[in-house]
CSV table of C-alpha atoms and ligand atoms in Angstrom, one decimal:
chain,number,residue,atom,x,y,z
A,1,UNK,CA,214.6,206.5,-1.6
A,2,UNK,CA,217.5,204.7,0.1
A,3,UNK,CA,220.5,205.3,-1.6
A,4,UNK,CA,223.1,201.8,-1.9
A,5,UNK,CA,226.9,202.1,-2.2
A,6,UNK,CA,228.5,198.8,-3.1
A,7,UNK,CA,231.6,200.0,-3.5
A,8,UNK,CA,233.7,203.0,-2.4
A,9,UNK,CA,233.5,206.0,-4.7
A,10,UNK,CA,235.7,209.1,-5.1
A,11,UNK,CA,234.0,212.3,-7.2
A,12,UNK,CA,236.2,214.6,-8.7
A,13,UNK,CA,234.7,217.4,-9.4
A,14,UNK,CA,236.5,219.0,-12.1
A,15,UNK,CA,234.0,221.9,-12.3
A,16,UNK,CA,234.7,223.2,-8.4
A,17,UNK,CA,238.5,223.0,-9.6
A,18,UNK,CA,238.2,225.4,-12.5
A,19,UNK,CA,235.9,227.6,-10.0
A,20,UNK,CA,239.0,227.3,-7.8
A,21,UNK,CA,241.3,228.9,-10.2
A,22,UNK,CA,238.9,231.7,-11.2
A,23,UNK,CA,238.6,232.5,-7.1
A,24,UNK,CA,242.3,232.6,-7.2
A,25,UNK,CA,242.7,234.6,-10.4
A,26,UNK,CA,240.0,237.2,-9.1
A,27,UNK,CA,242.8,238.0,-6.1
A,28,UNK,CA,245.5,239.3,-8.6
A,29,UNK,CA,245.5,242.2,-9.8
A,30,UNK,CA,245.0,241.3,-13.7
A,31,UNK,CA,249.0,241.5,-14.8
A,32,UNK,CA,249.7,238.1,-13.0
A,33,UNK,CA,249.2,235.2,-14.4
A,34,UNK,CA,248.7,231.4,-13.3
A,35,UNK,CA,251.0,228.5,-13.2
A,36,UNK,CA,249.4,225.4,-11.7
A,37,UNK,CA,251.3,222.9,-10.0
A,38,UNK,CA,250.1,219.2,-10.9
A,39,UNK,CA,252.7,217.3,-9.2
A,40,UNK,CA,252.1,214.0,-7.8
A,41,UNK,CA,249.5,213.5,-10.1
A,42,UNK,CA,247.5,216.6,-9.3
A,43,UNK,CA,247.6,216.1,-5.4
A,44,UNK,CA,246.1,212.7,-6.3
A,45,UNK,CA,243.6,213.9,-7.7
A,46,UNK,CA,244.3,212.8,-11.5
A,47,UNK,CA,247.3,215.1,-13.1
A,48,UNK,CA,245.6,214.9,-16.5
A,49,UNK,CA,242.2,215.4,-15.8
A,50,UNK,CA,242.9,218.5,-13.4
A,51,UNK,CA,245.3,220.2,-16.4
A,52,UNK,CA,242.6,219.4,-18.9
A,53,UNK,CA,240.1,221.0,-17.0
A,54,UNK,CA,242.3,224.1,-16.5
A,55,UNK,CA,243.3,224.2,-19.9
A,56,UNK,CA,240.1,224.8,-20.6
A,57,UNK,CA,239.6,227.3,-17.9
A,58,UNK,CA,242.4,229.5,-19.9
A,59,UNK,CA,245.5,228.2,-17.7
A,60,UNK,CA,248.8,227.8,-20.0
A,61,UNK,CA,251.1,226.6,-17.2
A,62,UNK,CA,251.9,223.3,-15.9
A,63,UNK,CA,254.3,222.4,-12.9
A,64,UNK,CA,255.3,219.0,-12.3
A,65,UNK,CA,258.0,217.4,-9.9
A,66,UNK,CA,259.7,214.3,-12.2
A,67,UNK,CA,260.4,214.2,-16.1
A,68,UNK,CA,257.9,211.4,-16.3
A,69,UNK,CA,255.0,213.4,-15.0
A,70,UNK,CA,256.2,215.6,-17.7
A,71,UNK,CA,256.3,213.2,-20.3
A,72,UNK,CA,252.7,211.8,-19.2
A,73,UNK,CA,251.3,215.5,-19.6
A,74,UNK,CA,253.4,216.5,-22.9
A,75,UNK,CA,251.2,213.8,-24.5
A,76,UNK,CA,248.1,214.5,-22.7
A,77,UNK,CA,247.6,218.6,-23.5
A,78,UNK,CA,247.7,220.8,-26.2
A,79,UNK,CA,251.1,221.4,-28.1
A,80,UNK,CA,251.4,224.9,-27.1
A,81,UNK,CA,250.9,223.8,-23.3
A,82,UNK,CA,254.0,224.8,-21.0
A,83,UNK,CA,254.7,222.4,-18.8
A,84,UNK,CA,257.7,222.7,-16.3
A,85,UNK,CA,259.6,220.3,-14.0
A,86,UNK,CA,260.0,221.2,-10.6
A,87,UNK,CA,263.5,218.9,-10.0
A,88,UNK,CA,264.8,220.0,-12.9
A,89,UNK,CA,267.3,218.2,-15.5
A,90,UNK,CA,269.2,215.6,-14.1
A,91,UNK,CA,272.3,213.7,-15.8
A,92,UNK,CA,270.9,211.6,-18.6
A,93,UNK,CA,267.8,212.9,-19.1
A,94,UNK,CA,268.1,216.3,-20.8
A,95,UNK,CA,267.3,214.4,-24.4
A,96,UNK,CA,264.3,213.7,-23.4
A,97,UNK,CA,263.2,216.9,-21.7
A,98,UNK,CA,264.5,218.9,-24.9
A,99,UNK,CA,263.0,216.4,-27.2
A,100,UNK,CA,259.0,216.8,-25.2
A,101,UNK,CA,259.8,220.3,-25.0
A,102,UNK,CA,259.7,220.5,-21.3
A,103,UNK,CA,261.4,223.3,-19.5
A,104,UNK,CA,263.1,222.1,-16.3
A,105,UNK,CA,263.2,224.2,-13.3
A,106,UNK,CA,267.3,224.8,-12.7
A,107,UNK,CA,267.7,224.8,-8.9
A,108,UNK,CA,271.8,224.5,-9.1
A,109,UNK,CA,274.9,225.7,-11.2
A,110,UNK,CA,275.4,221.8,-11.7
A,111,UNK,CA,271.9,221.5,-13.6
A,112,UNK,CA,272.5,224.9,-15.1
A,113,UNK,CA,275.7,223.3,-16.5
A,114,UNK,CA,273.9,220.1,-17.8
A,115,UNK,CA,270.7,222.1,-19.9
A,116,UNK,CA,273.4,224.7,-21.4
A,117,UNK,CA,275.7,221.2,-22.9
A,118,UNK,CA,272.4,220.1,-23.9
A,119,UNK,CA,271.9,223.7,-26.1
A,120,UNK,CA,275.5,223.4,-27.2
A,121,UNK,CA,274.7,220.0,-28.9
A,122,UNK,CA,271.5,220.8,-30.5
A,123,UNK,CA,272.7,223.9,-31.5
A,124,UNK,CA,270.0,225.8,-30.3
A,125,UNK,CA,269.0,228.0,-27.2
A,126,UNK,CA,266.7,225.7,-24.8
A,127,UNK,CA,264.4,227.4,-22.1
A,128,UNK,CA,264.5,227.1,-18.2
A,129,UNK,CA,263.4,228.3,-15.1
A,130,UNK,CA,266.0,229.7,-12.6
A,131,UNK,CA,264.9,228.6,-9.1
A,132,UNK,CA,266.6,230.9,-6.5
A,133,UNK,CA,266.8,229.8,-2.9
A,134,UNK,CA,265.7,233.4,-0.7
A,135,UNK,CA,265.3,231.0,3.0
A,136,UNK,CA,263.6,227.9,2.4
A,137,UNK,CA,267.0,225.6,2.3
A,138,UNK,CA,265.5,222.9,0.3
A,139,UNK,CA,265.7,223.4,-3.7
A,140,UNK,CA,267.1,226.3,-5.9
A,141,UNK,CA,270.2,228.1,-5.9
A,142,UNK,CA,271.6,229.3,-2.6
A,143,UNK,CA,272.5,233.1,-2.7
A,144,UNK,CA,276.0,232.5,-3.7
A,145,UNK,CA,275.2,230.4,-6.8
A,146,UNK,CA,272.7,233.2,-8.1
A,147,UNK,CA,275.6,235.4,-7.4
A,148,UNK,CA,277.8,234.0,-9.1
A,149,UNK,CA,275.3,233.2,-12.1
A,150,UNK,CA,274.7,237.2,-12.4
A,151,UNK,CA,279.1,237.8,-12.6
A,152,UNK,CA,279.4,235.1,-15.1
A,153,UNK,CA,276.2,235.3,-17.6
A,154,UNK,CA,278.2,233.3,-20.3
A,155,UNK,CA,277.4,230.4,-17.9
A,156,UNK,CA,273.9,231.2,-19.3
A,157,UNK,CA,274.8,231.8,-23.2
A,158,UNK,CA,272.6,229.0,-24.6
A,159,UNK,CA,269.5,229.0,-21.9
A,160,UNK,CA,266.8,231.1,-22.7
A,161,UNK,CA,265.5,232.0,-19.1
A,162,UNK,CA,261.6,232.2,-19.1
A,163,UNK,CA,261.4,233.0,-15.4
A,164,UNK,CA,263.0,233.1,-12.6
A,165,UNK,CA,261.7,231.9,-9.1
A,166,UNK,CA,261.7,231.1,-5.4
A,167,UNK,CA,259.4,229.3,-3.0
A,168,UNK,CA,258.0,230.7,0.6
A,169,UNK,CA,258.4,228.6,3.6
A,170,UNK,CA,256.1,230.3,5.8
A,171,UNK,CA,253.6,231.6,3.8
A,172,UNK,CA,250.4,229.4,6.0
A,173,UNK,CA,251.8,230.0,9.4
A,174,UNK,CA,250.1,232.8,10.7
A,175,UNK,CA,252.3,235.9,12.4
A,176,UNK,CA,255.6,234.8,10.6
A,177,UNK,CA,257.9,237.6,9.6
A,178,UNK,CA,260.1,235.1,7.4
A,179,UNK,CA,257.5,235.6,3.9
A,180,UNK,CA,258.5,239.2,4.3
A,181,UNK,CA,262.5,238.4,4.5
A,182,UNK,CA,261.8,236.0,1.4
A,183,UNK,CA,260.1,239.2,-0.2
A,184,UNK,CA,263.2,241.0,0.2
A,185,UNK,CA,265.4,238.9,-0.3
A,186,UNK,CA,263.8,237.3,-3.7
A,187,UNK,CA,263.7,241.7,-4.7
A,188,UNK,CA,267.3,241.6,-4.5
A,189,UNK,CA,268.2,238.8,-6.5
A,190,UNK,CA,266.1,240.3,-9.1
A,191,UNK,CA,268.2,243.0,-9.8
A,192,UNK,CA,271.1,241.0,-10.5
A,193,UNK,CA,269.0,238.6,-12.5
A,194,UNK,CA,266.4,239.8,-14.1
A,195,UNK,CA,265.4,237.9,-17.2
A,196,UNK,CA,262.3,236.9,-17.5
A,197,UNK,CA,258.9,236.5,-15.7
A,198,UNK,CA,258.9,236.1,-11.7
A,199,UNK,CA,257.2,234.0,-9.1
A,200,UNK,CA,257.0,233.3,-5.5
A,201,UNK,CA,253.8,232.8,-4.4
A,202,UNK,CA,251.9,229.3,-3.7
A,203,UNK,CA,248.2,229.6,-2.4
A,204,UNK,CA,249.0,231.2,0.8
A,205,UNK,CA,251.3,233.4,-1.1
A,206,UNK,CA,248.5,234.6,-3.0
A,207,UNK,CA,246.8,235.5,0.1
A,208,UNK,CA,249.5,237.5,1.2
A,209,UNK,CA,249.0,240.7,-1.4
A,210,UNK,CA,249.9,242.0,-4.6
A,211,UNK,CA,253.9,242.3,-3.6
A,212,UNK,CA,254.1,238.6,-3.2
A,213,UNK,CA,252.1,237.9,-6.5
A,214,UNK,CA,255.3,239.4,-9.1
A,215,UNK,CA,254.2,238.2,-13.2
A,216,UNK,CA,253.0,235.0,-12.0
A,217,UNK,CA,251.9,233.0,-8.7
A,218,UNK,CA,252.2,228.8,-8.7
A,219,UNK,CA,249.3,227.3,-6.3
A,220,UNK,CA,248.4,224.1,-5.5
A,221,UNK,CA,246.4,222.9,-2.6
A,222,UNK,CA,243.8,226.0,-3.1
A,223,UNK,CA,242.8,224.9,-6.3
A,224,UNK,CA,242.2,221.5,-4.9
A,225,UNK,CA,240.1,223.0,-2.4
A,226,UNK,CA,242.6,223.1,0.7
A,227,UNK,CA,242.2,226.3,2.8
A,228,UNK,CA,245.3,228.4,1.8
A,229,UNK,CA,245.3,230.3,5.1
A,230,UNK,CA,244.7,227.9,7.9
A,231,UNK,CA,242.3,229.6,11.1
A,232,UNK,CA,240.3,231.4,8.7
A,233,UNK,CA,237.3,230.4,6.6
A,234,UNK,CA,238.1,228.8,3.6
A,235,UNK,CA,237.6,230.4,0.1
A,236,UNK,CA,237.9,227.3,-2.3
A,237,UNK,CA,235.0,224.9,-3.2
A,238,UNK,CA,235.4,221.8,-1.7
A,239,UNK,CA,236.0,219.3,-5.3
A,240,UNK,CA,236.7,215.8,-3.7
A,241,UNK,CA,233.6,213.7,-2.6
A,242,UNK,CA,234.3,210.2,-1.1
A,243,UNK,CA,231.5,207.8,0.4
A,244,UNK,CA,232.5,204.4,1.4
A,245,UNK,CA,229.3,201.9,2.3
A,246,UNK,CA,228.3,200.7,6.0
A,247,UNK,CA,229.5,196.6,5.2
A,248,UNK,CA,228.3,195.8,8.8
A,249,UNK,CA,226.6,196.5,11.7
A,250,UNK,CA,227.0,195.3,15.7
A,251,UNK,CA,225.7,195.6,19.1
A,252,UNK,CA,228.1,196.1,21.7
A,253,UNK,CA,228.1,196.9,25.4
A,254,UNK,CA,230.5,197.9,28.6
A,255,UNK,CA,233.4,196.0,28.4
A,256,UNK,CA,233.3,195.2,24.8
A,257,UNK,CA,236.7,196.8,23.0
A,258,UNK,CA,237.2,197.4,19.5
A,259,UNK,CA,239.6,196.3,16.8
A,260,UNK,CA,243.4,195.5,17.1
A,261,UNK,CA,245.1,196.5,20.3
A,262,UNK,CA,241.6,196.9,22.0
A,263,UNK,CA,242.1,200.7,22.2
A,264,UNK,CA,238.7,201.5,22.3
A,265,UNK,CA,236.5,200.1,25.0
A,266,UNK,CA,232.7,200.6,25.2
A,267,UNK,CA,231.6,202.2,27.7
A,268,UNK,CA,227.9,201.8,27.5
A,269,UNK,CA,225.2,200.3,25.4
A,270,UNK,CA,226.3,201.1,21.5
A,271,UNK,CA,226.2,200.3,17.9
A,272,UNK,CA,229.6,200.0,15.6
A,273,UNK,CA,229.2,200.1,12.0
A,274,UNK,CA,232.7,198.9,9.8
A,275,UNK,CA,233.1,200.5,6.5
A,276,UNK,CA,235.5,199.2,3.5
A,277,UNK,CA,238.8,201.6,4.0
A,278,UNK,CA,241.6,201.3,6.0
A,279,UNK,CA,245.9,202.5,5.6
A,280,UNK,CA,246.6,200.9,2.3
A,281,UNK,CA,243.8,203.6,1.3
A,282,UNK,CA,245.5,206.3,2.5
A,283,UNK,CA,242.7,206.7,5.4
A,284,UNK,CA,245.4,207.4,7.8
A,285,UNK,CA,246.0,205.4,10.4
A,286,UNK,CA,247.0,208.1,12.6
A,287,UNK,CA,243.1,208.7,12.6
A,288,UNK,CA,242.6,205.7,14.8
A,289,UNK,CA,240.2,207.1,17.5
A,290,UNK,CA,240.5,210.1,16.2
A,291,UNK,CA,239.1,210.7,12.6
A,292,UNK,CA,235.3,210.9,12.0
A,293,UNK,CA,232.4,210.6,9.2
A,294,UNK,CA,229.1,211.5,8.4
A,295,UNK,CA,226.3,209.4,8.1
A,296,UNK,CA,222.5,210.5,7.3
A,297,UNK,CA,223.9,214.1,8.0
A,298,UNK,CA,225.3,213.0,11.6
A,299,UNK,CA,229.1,212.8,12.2
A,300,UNK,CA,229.8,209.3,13.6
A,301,UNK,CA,234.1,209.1,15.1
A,302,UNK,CA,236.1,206.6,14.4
A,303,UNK,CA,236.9,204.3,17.4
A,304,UNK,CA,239.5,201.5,17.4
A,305,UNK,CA,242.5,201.5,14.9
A,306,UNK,CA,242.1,202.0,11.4
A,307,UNK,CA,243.2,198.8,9.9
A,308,UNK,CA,244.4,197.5,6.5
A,309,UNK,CA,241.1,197.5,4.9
A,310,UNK,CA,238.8,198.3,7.6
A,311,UNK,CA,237.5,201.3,9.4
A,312,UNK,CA,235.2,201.2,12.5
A,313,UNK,CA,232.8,203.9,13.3
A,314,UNK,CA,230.8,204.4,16.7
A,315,UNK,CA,227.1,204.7,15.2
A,316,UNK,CA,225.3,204.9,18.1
A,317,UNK,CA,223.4,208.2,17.0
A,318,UNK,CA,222.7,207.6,13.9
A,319,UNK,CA,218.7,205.8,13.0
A,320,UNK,CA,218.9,202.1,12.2
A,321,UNK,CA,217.1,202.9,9.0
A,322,UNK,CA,220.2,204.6,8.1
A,323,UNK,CA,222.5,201.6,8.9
A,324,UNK,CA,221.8,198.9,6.2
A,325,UNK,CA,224.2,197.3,4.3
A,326,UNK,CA,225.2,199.5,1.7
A,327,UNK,CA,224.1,203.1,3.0
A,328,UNK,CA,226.8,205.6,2.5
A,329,UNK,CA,229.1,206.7,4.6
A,330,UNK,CA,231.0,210.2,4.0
A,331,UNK,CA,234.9,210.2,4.5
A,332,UNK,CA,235.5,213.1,2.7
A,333,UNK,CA,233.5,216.0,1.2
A,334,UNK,CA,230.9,218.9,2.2
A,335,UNK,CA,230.6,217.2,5.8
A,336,UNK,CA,233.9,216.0,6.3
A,337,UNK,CA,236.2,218.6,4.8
A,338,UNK,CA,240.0,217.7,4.0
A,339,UNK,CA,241.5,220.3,6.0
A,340,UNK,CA,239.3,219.1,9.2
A,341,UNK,CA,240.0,215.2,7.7
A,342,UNK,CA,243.6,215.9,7.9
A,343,UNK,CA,243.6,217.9,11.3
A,344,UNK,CA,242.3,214.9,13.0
A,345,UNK,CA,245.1,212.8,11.6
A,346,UNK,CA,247.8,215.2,12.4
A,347,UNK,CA,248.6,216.0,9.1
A,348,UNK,CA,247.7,218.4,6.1
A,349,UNK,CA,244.9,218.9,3.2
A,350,UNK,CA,248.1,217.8,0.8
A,351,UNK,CA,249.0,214.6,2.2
A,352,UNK,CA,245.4,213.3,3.0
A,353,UNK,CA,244.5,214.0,-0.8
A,354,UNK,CA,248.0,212.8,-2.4
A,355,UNK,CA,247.3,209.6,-0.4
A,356,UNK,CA,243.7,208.6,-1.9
A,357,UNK,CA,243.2,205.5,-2.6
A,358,UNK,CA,244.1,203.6,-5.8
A,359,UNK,CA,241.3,201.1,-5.2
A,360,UNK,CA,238.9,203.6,-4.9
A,361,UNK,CA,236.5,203.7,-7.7
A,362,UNK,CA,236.9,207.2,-9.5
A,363,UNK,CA,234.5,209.2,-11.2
A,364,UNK,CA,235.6,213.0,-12.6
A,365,UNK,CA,232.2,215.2,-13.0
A,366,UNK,CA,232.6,218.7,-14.4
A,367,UNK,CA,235.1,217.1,-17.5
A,368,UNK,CA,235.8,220.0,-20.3
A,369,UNK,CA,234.1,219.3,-23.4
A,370,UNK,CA,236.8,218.9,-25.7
A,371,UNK,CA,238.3,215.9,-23.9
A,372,UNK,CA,237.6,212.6,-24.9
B,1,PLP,C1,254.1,222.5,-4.4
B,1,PLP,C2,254.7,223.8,-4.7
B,1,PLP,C3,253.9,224.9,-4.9
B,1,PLP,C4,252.4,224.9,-4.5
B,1,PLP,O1,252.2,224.9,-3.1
B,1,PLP,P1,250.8,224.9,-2.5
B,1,PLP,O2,251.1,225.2,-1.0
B,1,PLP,O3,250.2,223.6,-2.7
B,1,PLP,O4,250.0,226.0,-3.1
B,1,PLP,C5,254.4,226.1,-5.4
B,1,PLP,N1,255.8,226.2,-5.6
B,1,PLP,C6,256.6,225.1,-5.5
B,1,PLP,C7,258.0,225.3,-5.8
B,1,PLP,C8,256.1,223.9,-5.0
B,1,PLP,O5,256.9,222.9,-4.9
């Protein structure tokens, strides 16, 4: 039987991401536990979906990036569901991150200052998350703020701090010596402040041994199916299937180009098939002759630039009978996996999957059985 497409159609597989999170909770060493970052709506995968599902899998930790992804999960998981933000308390908002019981991540003696007025006018002692900065020069307290945090803990007096943690910036890039400086560093700023729980790993973190794993360790791509340690073979089930259908078939010979800018010219007798995604799908356009997808089993490249809407694929190889209107084309999935789909654009696993498409029709298989 032929199979039709009529439209494009992302799979979720819900089930490969909980068997993600058991692979990664097999590597530690049964003390750690696992936070799992959901930000930008679960890598674009669906933030509620992915937390439900992990719920469900036994995970009690949430990470976010913005209040309102916060907000969105409060009301979607159970009460007793932790659920942190990553940019922590900003001016104005630390009502409403108190009120839906979110703990914000404090990466500065400024937002440290904001969350302790906020105790002082409930009257109570709210939680946080100390982020300390050990190299990455992005977020979290440089060395000198943490220092300063440890000589002056009344600075702390009404913040109950859950954990304290720091990010590595090197953890995927193979041979670096700057995870190990992190390690070191992050030791030391323990001992001056060591409330709490700890964390520094992400998913290559977790690949990097027990030292880097401390009480808990916060991935994100791995459990989404990224390879955590690029140039090695990849542990994580692939959870993300998208098929697109063939919308038209041509003939085209020597001198015949293809698409805008004629960057592709035909060099002998050939067949192009043009399939339904383009950029404002988040099928990169830095693909243009570069990316590639399977058809009937055979991988077909892309040639021309990736348009708006529009992707064109040299078919030549694959049989006619697998050319009709309709017949499915693979963009992303067992074939055409997202750290290879990502390669070929230049680019990671993360930004091809934060960048799916919001017109693509989306189906989650695998869904937890309490959710409705
Ligand atoms: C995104 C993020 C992670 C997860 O990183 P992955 O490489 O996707 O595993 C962990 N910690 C922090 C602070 C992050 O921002």
């Amino acid at each position: 039987m032929t199979r039709l497409l009529t439209r494009t159609e992302l799979t979720v597989d819900l089930g490969a991401i909980r068997r993600n999170h058991q692979i990664l909770l097999a590597r530690l060493d049964g003390r750690a536990s696992l936070a799992a970052m959901v930000k930008a709506d679960g890598y674009g995968l669906g933030a509620t979906p992915v937390a439900s599902a992990l719920w469900d899998d036994g995970c009690r930790w949430f990470f976010v990036a913005h209040l309102d992804e916060g907000l969105e999960l409060r009301g979607a998981l159970p009460d007793d569901a932790t659920i942190s933000v990553l940019n922590g308390a900003m001016p104005g908002t630390e009502a409403e991150l108190a009120e839906a019981r979110l703990v914000p991540v404090l990466n500065s003696l400024d937002q440290v200052e904001l969350w302790g007025a906020e105790a002082r006018r409930r009257n109570r002692v709210l939680d946080a998350v100390l982020h300390v900065d050990t190299g990455m020069n992005r977020l979290g307290m440089p060395r000198e703020e943490a220092g300063r945090l440890a000589d002056e803990p009344e600075r702390l007096d009404a913040i109950d701090v859950v954990h304290v943690m720091s990010h590595l910036a090197s953890a995927d890039v193979p041979g670096s010596d700057q995870s190990a400086r992190q390690l070191k560093s992050f030791g030391q700023i323990r001992q001056h402040l060591p409330m709490g729980t700890a964390s520094l790993a992400n998913s290559a973190g977790v690949f990097l041994g027990l030292d880097y794993h401390f009480d808990v360790v916060r991935p994100g791509i791995a459990l989404y199916g990224g390879t955590p340690v690029p140039g090695r073979p990849n542990p994580m089930e692939c959870c993300t299937l998208l098929e697109t259908p063939v919308l038209q078939v041509r003939a085209v010979g020597p001198g015949d180009t293809v698409g805008y800018g004629a960057t592709h010219e035909v060099t002998g007798p050939a067949r192009i098939a043009t399939v339904e995604v383009g950029y404002a799908d988040g099928f990169l356009r830095a693909a243009s002759n570069r990316g590639q997808a399977t058809i009937a089993g055979v991988a077909v490249p892309v040639v021309g630039r990736v348009s708006m809407d529009l992707v064109t694929l040299d078919v030549t190889a694959v049989p006619e009978r697998d050319l009709h209107l309709g017949a499915p084309v693979e963009l992303l999935g067992p074939n055409q996996p997202v750290d290879a789909v990502a390669a070929r654009a230049g680019t990671i696993a993360n930004e091809v999957l934060t960048d799916l498409g919001r017109r693509y029709h989306l189906t989650y298989v695998g869904r937890p059985k309490w959710e409705v």
